[in-house]
Short mmCIF file of C-alpha atoms in Angstrom, two decimals:
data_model
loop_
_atom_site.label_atom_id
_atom_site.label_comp_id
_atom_site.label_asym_id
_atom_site.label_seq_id
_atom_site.Cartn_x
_atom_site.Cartn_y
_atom_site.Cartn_z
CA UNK A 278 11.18 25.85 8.82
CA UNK A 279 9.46 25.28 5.55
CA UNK A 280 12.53 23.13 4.17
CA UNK A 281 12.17 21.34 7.60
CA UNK A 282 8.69 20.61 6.50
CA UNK A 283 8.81 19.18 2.65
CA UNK A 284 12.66 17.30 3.66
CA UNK A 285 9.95 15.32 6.64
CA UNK A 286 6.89 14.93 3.99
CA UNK A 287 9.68 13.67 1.45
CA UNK A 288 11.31 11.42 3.93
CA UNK A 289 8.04 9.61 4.86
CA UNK A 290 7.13 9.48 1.01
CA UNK A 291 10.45 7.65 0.37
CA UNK A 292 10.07 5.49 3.26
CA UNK A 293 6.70 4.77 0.94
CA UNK A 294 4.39 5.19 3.69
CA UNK A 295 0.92 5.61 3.23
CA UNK A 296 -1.51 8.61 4.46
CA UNK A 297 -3.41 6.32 6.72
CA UNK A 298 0.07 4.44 8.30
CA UNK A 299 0.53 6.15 11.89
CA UNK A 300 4.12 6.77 11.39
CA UNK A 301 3.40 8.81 8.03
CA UNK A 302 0.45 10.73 10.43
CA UNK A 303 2.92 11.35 13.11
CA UNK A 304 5.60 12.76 10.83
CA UNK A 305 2.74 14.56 8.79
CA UNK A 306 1.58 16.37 11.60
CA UNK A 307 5.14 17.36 13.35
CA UNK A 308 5.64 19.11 9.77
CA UNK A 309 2.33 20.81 9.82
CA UNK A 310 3.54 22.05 12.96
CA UNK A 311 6.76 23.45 12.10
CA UNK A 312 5.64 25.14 9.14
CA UNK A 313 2.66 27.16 11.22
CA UNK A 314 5.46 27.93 13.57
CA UNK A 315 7.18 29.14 10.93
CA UNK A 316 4.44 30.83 9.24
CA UNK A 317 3.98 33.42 12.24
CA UNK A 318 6.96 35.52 10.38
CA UNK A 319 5.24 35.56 7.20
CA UNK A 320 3.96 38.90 5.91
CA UNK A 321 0.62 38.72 4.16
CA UNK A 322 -0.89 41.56 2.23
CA UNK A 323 -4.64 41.98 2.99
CA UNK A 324 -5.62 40.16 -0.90
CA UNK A 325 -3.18 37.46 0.40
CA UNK A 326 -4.75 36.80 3.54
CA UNK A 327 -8.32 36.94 2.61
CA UNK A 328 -7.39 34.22 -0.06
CA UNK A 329 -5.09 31.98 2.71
CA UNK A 330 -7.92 32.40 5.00
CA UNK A 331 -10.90 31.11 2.29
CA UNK A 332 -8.65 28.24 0.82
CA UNK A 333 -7.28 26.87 4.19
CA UNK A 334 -11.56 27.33 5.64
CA UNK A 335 -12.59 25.33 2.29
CA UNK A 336 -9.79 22.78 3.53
CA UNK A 337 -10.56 22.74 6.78
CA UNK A 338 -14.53 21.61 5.15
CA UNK A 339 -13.26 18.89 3.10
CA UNK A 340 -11.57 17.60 5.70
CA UNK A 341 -14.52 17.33 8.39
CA UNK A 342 -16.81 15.88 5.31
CA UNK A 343 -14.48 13.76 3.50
CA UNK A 344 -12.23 12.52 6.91
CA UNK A 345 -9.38 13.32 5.08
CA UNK A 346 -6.55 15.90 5.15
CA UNK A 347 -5.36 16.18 1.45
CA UNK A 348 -6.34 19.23 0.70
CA UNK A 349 -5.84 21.14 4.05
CA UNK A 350 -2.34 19.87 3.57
CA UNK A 351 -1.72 21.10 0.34
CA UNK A 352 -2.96 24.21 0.99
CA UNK A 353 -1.22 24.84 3.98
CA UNK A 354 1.70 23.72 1.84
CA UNK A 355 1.11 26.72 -0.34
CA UNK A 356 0.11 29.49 2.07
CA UNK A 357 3.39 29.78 3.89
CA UNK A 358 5.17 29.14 0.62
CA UNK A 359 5.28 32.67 -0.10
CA UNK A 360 9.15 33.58 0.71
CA UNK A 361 10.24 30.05 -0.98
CA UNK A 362 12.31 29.15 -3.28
CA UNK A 363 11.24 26.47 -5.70
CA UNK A 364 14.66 25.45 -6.87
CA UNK A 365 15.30 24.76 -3.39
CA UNK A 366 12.35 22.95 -2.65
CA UNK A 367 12.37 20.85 -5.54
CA UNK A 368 16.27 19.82 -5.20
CA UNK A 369 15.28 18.62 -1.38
CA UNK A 370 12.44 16.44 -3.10
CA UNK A 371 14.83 15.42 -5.81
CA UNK A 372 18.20 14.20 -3.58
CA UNK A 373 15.66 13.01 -0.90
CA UNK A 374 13.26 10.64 -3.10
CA UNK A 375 15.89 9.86 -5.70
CA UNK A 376 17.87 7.85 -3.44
CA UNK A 377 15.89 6.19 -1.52
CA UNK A 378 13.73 4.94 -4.84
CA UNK A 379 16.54 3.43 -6.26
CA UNK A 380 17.57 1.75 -2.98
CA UNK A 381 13.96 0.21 -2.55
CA UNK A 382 14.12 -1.04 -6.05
CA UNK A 383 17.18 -2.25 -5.76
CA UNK A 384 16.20 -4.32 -2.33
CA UNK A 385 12.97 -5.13 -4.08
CA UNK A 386 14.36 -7.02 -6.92
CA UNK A 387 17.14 -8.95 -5.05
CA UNK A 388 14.53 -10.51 -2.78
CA UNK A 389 15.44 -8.32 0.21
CA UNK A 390 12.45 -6.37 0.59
CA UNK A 391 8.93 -7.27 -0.30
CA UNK A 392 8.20 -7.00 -4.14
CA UNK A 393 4.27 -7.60 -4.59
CA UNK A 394 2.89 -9.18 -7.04
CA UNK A 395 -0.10 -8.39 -9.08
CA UNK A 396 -1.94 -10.05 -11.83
CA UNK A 397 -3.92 -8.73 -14.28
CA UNK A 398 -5.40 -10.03 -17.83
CA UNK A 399 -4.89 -7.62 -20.86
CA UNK A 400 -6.27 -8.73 -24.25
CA UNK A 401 -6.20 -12.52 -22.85
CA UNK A 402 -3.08 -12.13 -21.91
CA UNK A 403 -2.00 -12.69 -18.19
CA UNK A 404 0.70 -9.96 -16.68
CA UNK A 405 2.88 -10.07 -14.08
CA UNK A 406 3.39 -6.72 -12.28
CA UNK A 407 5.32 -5.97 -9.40
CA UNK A 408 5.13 -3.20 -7.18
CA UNK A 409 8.84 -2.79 -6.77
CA UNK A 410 8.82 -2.09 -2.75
CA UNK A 411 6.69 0.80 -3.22
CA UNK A 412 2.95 -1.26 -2.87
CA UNK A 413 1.56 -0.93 -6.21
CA UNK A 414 3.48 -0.99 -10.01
CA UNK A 415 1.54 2.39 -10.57
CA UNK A 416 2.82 3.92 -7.80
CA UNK A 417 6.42 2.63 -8.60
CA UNK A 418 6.02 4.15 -12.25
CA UNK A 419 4.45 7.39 -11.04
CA UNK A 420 7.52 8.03 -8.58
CA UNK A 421 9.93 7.43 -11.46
CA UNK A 422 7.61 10.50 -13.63
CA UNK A 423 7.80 12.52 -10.51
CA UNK A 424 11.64 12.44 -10.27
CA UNK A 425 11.97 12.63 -14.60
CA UNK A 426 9.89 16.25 -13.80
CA UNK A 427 11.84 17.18 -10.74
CA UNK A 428 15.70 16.36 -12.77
CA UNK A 429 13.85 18.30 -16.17
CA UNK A 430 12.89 21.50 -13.57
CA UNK A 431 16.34 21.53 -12.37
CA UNK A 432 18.58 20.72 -14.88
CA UNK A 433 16.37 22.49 -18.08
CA UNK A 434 19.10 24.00 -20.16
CA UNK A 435 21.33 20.96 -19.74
CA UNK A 436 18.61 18.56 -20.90
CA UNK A 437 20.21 16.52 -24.53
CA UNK A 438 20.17 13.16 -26.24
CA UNK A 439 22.54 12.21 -23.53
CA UNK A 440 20.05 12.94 -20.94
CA UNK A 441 17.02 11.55 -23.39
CA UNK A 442 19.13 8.16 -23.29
CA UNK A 443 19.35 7.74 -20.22
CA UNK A 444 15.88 8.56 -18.88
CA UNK A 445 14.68 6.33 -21.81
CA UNK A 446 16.72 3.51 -20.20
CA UNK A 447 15.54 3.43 -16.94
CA UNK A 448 12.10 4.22 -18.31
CA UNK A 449 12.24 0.55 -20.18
CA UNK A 450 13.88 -1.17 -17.57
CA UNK A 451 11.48 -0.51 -14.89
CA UNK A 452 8.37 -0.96 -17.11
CA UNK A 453 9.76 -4.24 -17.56
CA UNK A 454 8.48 -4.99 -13.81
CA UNK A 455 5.35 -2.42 -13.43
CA UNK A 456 3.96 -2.60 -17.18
CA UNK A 457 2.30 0.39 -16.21
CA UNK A 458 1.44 2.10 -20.18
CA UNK A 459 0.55 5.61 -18.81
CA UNK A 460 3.91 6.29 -16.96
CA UNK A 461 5.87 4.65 -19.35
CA UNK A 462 4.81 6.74 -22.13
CA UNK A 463 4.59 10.10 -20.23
CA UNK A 464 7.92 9.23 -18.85
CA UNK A 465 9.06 8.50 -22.29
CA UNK A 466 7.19 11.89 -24.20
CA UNK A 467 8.64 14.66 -21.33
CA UNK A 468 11.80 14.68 -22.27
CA UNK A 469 11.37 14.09 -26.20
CA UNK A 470 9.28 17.33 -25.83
CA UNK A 471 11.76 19.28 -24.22
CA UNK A 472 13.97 18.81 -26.59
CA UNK A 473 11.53 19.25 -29.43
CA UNK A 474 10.44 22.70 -27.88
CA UNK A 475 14.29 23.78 -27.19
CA UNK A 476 14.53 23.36 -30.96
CA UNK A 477 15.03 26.46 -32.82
CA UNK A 478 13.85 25.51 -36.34
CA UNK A 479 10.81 27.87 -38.19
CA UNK A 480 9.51 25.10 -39.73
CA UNK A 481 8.23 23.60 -36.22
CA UNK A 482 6.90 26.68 -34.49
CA UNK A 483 3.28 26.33 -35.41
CA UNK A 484 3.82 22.60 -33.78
CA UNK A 485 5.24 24.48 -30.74
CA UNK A 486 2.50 26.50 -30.76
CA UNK A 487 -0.07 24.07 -30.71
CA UNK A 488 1.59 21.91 -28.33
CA UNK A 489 2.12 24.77 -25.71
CA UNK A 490 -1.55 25.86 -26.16
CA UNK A 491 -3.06 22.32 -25.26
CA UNK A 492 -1.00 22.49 -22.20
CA UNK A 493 -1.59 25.75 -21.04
CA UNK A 494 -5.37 24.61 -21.33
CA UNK A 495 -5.04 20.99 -20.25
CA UNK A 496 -6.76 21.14 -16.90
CA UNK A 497 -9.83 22.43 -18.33
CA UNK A 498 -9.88 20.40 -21.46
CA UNK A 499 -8.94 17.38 -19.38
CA UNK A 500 -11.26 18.14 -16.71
CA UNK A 501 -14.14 19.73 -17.58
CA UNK A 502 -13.62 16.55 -20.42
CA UNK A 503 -13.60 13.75 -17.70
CA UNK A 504 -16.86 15.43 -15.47
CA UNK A 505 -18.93 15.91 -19.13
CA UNK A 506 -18.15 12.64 -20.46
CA UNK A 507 -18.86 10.78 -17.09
CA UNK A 508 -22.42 12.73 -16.79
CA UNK A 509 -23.19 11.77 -20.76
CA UNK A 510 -21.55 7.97 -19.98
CA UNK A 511 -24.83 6.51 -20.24
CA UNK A 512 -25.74 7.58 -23.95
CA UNK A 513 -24.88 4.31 -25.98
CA UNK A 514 -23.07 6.24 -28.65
CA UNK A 515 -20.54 8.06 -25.93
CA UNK A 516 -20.22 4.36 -24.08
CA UNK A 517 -18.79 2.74 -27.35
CA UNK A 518 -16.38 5.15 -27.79
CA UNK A 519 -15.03 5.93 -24.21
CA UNK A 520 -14.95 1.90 -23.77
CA UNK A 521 -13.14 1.75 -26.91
CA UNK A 522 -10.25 4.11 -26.60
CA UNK A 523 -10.28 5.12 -22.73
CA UNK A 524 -10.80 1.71 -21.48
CA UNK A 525 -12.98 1.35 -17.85
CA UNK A 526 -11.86 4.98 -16.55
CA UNK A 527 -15.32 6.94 -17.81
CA UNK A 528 -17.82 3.87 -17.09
CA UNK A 529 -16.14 3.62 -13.35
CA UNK A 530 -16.51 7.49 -13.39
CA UNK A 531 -20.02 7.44 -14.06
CA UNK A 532 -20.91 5.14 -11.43
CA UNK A 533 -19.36 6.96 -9.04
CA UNK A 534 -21.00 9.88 -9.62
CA UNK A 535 -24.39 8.40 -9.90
CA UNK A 536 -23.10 6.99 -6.16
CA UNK A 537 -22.44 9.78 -4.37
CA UNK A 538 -24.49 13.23 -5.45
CA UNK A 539 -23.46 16.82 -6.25
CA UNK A 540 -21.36 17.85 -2.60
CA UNK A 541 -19.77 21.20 -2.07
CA UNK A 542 -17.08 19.36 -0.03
CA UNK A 543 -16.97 15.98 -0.81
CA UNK A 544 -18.02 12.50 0.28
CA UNK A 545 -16.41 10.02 2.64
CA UNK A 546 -15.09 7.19 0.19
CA UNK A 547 -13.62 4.04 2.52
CA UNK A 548 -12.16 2.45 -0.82
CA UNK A 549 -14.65 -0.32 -1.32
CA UNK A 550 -15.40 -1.71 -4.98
CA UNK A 551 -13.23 -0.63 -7.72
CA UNK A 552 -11.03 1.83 -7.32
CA UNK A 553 -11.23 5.36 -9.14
CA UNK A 554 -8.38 6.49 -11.28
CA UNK A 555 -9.38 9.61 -12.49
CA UNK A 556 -8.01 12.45 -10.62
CA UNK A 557 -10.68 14.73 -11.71
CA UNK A 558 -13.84 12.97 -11.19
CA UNK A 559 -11.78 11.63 -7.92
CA UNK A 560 -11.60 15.12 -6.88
CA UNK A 561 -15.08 16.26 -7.56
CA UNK A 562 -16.91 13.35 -5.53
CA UNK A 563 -14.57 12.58 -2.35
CA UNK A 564 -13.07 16.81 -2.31
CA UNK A 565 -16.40 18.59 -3.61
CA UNK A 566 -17.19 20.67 -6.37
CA UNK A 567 -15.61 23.53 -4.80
CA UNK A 568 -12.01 21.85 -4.78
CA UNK A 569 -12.50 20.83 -8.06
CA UNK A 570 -13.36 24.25 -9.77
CA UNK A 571 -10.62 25.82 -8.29
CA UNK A 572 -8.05 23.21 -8.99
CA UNK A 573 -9.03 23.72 -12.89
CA UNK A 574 -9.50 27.45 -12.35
CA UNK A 575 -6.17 28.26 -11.01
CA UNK A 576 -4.29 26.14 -12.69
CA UNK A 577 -5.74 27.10 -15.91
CA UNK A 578 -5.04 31.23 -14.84
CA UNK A 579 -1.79 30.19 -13.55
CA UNK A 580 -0.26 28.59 -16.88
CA UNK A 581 -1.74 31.57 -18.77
CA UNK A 582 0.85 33.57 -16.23
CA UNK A 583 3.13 31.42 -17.30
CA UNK A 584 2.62 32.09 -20.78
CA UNK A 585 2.92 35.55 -20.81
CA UNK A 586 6.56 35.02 -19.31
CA UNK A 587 7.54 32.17 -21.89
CA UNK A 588 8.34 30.05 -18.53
CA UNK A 589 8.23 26.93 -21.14
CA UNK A 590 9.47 24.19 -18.46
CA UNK A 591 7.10 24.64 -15.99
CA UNK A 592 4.39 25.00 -18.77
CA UNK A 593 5.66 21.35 -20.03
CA UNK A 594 5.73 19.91 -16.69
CA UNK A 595 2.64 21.28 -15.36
CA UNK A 596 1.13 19.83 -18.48
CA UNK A 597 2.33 16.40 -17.98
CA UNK A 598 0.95 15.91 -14.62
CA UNK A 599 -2.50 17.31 -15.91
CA UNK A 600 -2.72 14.28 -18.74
CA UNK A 601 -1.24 12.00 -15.73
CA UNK A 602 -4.01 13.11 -13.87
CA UNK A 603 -6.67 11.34 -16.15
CA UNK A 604 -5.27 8.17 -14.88
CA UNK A 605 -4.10 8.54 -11.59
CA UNK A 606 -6.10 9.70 -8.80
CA UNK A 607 -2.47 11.84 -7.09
CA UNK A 608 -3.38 15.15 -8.41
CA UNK A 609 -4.69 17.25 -5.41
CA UNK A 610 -2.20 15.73 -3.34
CA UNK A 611 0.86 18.20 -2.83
CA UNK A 612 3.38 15.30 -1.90
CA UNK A 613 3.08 13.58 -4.58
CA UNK A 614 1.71 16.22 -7.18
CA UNK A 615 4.38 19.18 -6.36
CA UNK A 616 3.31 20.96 -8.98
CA UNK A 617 0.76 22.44 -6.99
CA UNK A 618 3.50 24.66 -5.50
CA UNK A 619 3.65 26.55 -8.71
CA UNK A 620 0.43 28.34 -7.27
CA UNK A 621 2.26 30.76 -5.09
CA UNK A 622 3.11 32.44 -8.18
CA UNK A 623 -0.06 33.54 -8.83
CA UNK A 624 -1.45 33.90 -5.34
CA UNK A 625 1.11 35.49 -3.76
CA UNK A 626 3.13 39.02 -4.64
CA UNK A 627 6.75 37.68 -5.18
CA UNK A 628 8.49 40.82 -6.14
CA UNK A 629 12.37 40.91 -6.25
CA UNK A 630 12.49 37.19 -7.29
CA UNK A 631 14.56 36.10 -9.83
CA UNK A 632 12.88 34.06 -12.77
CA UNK A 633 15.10 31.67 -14.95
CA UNK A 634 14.32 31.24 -18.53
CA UNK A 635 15.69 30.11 -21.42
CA UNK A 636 17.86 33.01 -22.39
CA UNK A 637 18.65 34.42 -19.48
CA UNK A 638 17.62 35.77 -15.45
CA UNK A 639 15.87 38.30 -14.91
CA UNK A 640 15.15 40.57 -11.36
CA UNK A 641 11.19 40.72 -10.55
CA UNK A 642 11.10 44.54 -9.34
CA UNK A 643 8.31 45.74 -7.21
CA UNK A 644 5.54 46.60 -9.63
CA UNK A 645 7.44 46.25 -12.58
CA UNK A 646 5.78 42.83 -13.56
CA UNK A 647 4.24 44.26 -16.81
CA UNK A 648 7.65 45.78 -18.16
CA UNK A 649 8.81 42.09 -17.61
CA UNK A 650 6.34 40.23 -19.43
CA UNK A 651 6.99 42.86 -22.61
CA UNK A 652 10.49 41.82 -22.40
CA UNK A 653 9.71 37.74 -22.09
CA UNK A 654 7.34 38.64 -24.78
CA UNK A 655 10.23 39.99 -26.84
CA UNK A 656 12.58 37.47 -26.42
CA UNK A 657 9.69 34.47 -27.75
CA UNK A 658 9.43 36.35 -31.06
CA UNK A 659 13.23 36.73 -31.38
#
């Protein structure tokens, strides 16, 4: 039932329907269907329910405040993940969304489907963007980062120059249409720094280090970050530098948080004015505080986890959709921000699994988790 589920969510995301279209509605509520059907076989422990029950009840809030049904989504999407298997999951997203992307760029650019245009000045300069059949050049970008991640998750320990090359192509070639800087050079650094982490040499481990630390920590740094700087926006000396180097993201932050006050569960935004982009202070004003601490909290906890069991590509990826995050407002939304998934890790007791890593797989035996992470531990010094 639960492949059932993502293969409809990923169908209407490839048909690149919006949350508000009725068709996307109708096929988003026939898979929240299926998937409580399905969850009626699902064995909780009593931890495991009492967390289920609090997360889906704080989506369930957000939802009656904020009229919308993000977050009740994507937590239903993770609390009848429990028996899944991400591979599995991620290859439906991957052979769903990949084809259907290229066919709606392809259609796009030889006039047969709608190709919007947008203009926009950049250092006097007028740009011509085009949305590529998918509504909006960011969108069309972000879609291309989301299947770069999904190909890196499943294909780690074949990932070369070869592959490097050709991401790097496509990367270029569709910029040339969206000009969209943040998922070109996110799109462009992933799989550069996969291959500079799968590099054995001494003389770049502290890099390595450093590099894996600022991502296991990028939530909160980038988060707690955006919320600070957008309170402080107003002090001259903080304006000249955030309008310097981050551009209009912090001084449209701040005004939306001097809009709409401190909310446990969110705010009703209808999309007037200028849009948000940050997917932080996004989540704290329309989702709530709550939302927003726990987004930061468990991802933070959860790439700690990770961490411990030198599980370096999801570490990577997670960490590229948390700096994507400071410019795109997708994060809390589980369709386009899989990553969330990850979270049944940590949430849910998934002994007997079998964990890939770089040098080799591994059983998960019942209770047996802290002999594992010794031997994960091991095999990073080595």
């Amino acid at each position: 039932m639960y492949y059932i589920f993502w293969l409809i969510l990923m169908f209407g995301k490839g048909l690149n329907l919006a949350g508000e279209e009725p068709l996307m509605q109708i096929l988003t509520y026939a898979a929240i269907i299926l998937v409580l059907f399905g969850a009626y076989t699902i064995r909780f422990t009593q931890r495991e329910l009492r967390l289920c029950v609090f997360l889906v009840s704080v989506g369930g809030m957000v939802m009656l405040t904020a009229k919308k049904a993000t977050i009740l989504l994507t937590v239903l999407a993770i609390c009848t993940a429990k028996r899944q298997n991400m591979r599995e999951i991620l290859k439906i997203g991957f052979w769903v969304r990949m084809p259907m992307f290229l066919v709606t760029v392809y259609l796009a650019t030889h006039g047969m489907l709608a190709n919007s245009l947008k203009y926009e000045w950049r250092a006097g300069v007028r740009l011509m963007r085009y949305g590529l059949g998918v509504g909006h050049p960011n969108v069309a970008h972000l879609t291309l980062f989301i299947l770069v991640t999904m190909y890196i998750y499943l294909y780690y320990e074949k990932i070369g120059i070869k592959s490097v090359i050709a991401i790097s192509a496509i990367n270029f070639w569709l910029y040339r249409y969206t000009i969209t800087r943040t998922g070109f050079i996110l799109t462009l650094l992933l799989p550069l720094t996969v291959i500079f982490v799968k590099t054995k040499h001494p003389v770049f481990r502290l890099l390595k280090r450093a590099i894996l630390w600022f991502f296991v920590h990028s939530y909160f740094l980038i988060g707690i970050g955006s919320l600070v700087l957008s309170i402080i926006y107003n002090n001259k000396h903080v304006r000249a530098v955030t309008d310097k180097y981050l551009g209009s993201r912090i001084a449209c932050a701040n005004d939306f948080l001097q809009k709409y006050p401190f909310s446990l569960f969110g705010h009703y935004i209808d999309g007037e004015g200028v849009p948000l982009d940050n997917a932080y202070i996004y989540t704290y004003v329309a989702f709530g505080s709550i939302t927003f601490f726990l987004l930061i909290y468990g991802y933070t906890k959860l790439l700690k986890q990770y961490k411990s069991q030198n599980r370096i590509k999801e570490i990577l990826i997670l960490g590229f959709f948390a700096i994507y995050g400071f410019s795109e407002n997708f994060i809390t939304n589980v369709i386009m921000n899989y990553s969330l998934l990850f979270i049944i890790d940590m949430i849910f007791d998934r002994s007997g699994r079998k964990i890939l890593t770089e040098d080799r797989t591994i059983n998960y035996e019942a209770g047996a988790e802290k002999e594992c992470n010794k031997e994960y531990r091991n095999w990073s010094v080595q």
